[in-house]
Coordinates of C-alpha atoms in Angstrom, one line a residue:
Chain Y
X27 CA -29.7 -5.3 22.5
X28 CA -30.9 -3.5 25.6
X29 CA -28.6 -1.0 27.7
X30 CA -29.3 0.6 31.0
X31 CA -26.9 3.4 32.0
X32 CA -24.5 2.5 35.0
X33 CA -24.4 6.3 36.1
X34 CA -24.6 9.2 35.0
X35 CA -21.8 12.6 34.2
X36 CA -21.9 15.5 35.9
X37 CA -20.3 19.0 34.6
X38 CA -20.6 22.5 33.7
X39 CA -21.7 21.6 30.0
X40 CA -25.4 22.3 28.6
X41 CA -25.0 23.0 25.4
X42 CA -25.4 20.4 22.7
X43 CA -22.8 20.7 19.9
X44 CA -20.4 23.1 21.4
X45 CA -16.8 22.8 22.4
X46 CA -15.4 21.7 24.3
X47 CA -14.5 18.3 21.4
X48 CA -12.3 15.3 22.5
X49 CA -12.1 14.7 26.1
X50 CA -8.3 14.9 25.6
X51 CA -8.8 18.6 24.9
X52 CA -11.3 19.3 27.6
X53 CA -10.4 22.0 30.3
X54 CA -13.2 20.8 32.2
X55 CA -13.5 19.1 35.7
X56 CA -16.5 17.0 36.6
X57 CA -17.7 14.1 37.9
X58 CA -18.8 10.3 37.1
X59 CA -22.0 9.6 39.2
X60 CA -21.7 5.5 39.3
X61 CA -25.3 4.3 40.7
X62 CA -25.0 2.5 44.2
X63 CA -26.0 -0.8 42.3
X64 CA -22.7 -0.8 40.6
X65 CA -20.5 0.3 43.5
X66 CA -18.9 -3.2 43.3
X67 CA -17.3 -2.7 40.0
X68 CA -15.2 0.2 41.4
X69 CA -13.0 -2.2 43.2
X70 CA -9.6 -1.3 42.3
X71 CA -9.3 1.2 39.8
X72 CA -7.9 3.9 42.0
X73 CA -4.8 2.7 40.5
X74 CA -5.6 3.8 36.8
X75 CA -4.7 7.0 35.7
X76 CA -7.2 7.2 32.8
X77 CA -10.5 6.1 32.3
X78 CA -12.1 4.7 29.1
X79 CA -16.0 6.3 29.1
X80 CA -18.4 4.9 27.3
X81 CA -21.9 7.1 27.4
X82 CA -25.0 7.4 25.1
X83 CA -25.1 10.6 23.3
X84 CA -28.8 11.2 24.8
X85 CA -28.9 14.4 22.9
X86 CA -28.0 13.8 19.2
X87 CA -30.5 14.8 16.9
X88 CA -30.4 12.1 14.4
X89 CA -28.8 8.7 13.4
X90 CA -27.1 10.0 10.3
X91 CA -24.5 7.9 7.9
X92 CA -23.0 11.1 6.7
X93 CA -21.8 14.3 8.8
X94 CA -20.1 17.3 8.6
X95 CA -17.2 17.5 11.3
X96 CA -18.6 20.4 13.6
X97 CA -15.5 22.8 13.4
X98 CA -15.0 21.8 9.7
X99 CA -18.1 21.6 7.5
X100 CA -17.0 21.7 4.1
X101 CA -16.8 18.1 3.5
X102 CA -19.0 15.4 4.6
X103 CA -17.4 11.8 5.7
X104 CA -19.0 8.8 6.9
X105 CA -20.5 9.1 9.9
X106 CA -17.8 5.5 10.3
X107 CA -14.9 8.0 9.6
X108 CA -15.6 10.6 11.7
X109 CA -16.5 10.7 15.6
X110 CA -19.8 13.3 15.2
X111 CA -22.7 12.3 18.3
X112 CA -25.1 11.4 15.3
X113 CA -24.4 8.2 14.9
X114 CA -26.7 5.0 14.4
X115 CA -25.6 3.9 17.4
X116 CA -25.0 7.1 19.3
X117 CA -22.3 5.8 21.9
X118 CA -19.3 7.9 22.6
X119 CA -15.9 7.4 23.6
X120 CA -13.9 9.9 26.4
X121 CA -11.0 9.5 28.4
X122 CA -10.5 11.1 31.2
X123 CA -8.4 11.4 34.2
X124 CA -9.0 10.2 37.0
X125 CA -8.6 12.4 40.4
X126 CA -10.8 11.0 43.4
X127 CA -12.8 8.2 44.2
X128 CA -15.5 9.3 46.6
X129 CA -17.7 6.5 47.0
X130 CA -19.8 6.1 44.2
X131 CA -18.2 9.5 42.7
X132 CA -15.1 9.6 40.2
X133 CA -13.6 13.3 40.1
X134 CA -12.3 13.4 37.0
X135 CA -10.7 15.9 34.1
X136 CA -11.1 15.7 30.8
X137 CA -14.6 16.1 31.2
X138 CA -16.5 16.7 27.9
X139 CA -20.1 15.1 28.8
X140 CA -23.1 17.3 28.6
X141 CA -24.9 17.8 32.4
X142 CA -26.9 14.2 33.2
X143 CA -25.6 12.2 30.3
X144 CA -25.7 8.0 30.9
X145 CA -23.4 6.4 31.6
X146 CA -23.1 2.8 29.6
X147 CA -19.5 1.7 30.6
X148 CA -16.4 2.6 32.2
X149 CA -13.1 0.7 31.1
X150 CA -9.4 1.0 32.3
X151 CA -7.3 3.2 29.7
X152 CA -4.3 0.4 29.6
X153 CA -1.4 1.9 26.8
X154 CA -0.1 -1.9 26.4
X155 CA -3.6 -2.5 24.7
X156 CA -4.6 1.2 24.3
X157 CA -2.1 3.7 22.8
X158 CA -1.3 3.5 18.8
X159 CA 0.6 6.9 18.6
X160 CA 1.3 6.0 15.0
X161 CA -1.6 5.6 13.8
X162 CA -2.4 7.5 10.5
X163 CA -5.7 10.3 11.1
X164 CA -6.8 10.1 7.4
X165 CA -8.7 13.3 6.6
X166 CA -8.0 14.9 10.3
X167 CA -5.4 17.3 10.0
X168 CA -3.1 18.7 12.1
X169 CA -4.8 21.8 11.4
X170 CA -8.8 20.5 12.3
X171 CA -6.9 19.0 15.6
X172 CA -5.4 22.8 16.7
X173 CA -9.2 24.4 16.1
X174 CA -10.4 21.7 18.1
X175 CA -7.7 22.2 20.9
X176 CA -8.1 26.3 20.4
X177 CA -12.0 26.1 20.9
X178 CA -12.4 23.6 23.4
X179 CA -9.6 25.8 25.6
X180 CA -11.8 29.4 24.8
X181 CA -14.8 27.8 26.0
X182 CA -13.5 26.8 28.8
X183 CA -12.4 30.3 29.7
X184 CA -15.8 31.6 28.4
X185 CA -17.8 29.5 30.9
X186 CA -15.4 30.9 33.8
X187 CA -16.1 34.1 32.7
X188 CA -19.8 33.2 32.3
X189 CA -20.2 31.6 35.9
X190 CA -18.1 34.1 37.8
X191 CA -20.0 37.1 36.6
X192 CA -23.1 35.3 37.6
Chain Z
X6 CA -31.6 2.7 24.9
X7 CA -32.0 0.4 22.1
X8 CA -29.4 -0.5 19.5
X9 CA -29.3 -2.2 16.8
X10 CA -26.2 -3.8 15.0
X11 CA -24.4 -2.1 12.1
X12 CA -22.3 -5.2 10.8
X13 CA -21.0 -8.3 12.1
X14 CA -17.4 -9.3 12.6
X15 CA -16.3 -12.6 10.1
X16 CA -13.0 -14.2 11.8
X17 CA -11.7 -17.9 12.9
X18 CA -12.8 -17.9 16.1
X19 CA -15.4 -19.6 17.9
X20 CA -14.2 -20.4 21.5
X21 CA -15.3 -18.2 23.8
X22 CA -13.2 -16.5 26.7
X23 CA -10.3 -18.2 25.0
X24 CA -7.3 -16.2 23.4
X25 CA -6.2 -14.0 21.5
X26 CA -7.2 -11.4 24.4
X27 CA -7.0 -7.7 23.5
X28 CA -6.7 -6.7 19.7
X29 CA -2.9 -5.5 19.9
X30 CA -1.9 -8.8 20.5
X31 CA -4.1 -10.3 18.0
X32 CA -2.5 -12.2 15.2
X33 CA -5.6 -13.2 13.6
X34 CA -7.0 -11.5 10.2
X35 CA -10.5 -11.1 9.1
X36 CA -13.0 -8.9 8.0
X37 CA -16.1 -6.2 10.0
X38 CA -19.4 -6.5 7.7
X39 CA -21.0 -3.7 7.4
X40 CA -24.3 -4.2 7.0
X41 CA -25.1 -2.6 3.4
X42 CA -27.7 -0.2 4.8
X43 CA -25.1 1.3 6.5
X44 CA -22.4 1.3 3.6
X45 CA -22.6 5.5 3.4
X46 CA -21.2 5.6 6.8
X47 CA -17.6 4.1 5.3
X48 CA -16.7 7.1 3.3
X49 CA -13.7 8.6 3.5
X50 CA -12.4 5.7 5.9
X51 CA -9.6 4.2 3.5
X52 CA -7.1 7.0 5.3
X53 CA -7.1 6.0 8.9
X54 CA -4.9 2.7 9.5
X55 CA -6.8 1.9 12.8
X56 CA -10.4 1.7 13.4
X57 CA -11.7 1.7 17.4
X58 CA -14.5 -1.2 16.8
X59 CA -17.2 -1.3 19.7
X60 CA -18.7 -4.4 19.5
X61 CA -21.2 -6.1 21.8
X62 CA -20.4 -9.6 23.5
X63 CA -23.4 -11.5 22.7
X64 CA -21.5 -14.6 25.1
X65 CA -21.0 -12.9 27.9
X66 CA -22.4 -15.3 30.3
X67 CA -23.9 -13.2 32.9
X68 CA -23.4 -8.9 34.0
X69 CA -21.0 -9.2 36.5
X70 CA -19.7 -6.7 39.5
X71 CA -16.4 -8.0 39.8
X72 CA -14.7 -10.6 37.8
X73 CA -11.0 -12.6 37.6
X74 CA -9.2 -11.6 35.0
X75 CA -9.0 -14.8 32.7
X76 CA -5.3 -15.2 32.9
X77 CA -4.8 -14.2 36.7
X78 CA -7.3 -15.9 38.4
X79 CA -5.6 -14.8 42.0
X80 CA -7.6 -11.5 42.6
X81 CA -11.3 -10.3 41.7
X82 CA -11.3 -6.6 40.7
X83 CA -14.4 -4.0 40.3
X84 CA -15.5 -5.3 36.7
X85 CA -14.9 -1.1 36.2
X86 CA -11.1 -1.4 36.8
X87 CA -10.9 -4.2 34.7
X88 CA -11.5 -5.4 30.6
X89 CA -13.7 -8.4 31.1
X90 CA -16.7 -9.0 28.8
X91 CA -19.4 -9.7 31.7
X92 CA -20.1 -6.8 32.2
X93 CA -23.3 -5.0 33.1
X94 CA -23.4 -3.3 29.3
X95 CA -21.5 -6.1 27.6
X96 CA -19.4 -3.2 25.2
X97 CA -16.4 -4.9 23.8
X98 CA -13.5 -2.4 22.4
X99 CA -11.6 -3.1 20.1
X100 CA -8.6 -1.5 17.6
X101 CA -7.9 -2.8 14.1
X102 CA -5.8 -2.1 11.3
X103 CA -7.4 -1.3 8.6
X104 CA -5.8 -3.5 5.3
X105 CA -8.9 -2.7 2.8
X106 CA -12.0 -1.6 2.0
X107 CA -13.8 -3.8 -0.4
X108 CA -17.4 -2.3 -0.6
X109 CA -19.1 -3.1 2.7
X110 CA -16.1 -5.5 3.8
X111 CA -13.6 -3.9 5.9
X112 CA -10.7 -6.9 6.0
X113 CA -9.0 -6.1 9.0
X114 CA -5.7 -7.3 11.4
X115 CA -6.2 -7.3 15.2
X116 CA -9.2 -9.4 15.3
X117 CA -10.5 -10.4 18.4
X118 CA -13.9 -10.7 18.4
X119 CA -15.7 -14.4 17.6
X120 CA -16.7 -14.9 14.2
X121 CA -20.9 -13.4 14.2
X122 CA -20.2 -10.8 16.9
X123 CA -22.6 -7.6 16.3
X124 CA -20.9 -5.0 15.8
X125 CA -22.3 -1.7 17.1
X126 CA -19.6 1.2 16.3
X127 CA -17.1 1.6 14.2
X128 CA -14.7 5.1 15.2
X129 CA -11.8 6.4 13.3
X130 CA -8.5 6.2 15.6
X131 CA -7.3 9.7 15.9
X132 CA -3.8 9.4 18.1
X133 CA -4.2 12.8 18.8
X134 CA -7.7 11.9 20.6
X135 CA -7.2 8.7 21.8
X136 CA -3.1 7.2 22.4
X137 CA -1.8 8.5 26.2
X138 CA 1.3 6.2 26.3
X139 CA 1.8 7.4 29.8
X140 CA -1.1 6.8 31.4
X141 CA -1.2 4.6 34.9
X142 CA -1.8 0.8 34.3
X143 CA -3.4 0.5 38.0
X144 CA -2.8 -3.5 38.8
X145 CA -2.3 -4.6 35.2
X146 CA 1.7 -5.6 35.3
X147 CA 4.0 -6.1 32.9
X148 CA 3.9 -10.0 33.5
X149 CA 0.2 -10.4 32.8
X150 CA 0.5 -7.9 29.5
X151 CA 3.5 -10.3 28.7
X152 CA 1.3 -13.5 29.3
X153 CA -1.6 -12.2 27.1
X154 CA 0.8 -11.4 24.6
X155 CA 2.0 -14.8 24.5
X156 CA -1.1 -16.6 25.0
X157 CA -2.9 -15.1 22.4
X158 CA 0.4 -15.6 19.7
X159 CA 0.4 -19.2 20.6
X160 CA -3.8 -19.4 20.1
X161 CA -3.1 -18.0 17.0
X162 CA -0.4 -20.6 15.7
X163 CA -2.2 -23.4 17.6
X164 CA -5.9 -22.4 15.4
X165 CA -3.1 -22.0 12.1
X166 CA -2.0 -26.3 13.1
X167 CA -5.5 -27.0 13.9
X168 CA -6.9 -25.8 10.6
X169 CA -4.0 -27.2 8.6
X170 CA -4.5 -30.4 9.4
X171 CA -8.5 -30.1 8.7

């Protein structure tokens, strides 16, 4: 099973392992960088509101079956039960929102991609087939999800900070 | 980028680009293999209900630009605004419930994927991460959600007849 990226993310981000976490958290702008070969495939999806990202986590350090969630490390789960970037296959999931088509360039939100990370799909977010707001979130707890909202926000503001004073 | 299959889904189908389409409207049961290699990687997964299952389509028949969606043959859309499985990177998504956990046997509801499909992923659903019941469905209608619900309801009764009556 062979992949070759169909673009490529482009944001503020450049540090491996640091918020912001979850896409749906992410303060960020940026863009998705489809490559001219694939132009095609935008064909209608101004219309979406959300996009499903599928990208290789080009940066994980292993391909671990156990890890310790980032903001939460006393207690390891299954690398299965848990959405850490070393996995044994290290694809991730974001969704973000969709602001401009420019060509071959999706301006988007939401962005939580490090700088040049591939591409491997791009999918419709559809809530008929999508959204499961029900859904129980085993060990995440309402209280891991806040820390991940809280950190992902402050280093947002910390890049800002970071890039306006040069 | 190389992968390499974690498990393998076990289910009753066999017919290619034939319903049940999309795992919400999946009536079928069965069961994601996990290879025992990568058993580890299932702790701690009995407390989520729904698993995000990334699988890859090992039948897509070619990696396509723009496709027809299979039950509205009347427009071609960018194969990026749309949920076919030829696709340039042939990554299937799919959401499960999770029923039980018997050792490396996850049995599952939702089933979509034809019996031997590799699976490469396997995510915990996080509703918090991953439901936005509000996002845009671009030229997916309500009539085309309502025909894949129905289509893949009466795949699943006609494969129940079928396999009653050997």
């Amino acid at each position: 099973m062979e992949f070759k990226p169909v673009g490529i993310a482009r944001s503020r981000l450049s540090t491996a392992g640091a918020p912001p976490f979850q896409s749906v958290f992410s303060h960020e702008v940026g863009e998705i960088e489809v490559f001219p070969a694939f132009r095609e495939g935008l064909k209608n999806i101004e219309g979406f509101s959300h996009l499903i990202i599928l990208s290789y986590f080009d940066q994980a350090e292993r391909r671990a079956l156990t890890e310790q969630p980032l903001l939460d490390a006393e207690m390891d789960h299954g690398i299965f039960a848990c959405r850490h970037f070393n996995r044994p296959n290290p694809i991730g999931i974001s969704y973000m929102t969709l602001a401009k088509v420019t060509g071959c360039r999706l301006s988007v939100r939401g962005m939580d991609l490090l700088d040049g990370t591939p591409i491997l799909d791009i999918k419709p977010y559809i809530p008929a087939f999508d959204s499961i707001p029900d859904a129980l979130s085993g060990w995440v707890s309402e209280t891991h999800i806040g820390r991940i909202r809280e950190t992902s926000l402050q280093a947002h503001q910390d890049l800002d900070k970071k890039l306006r004073q040069g």
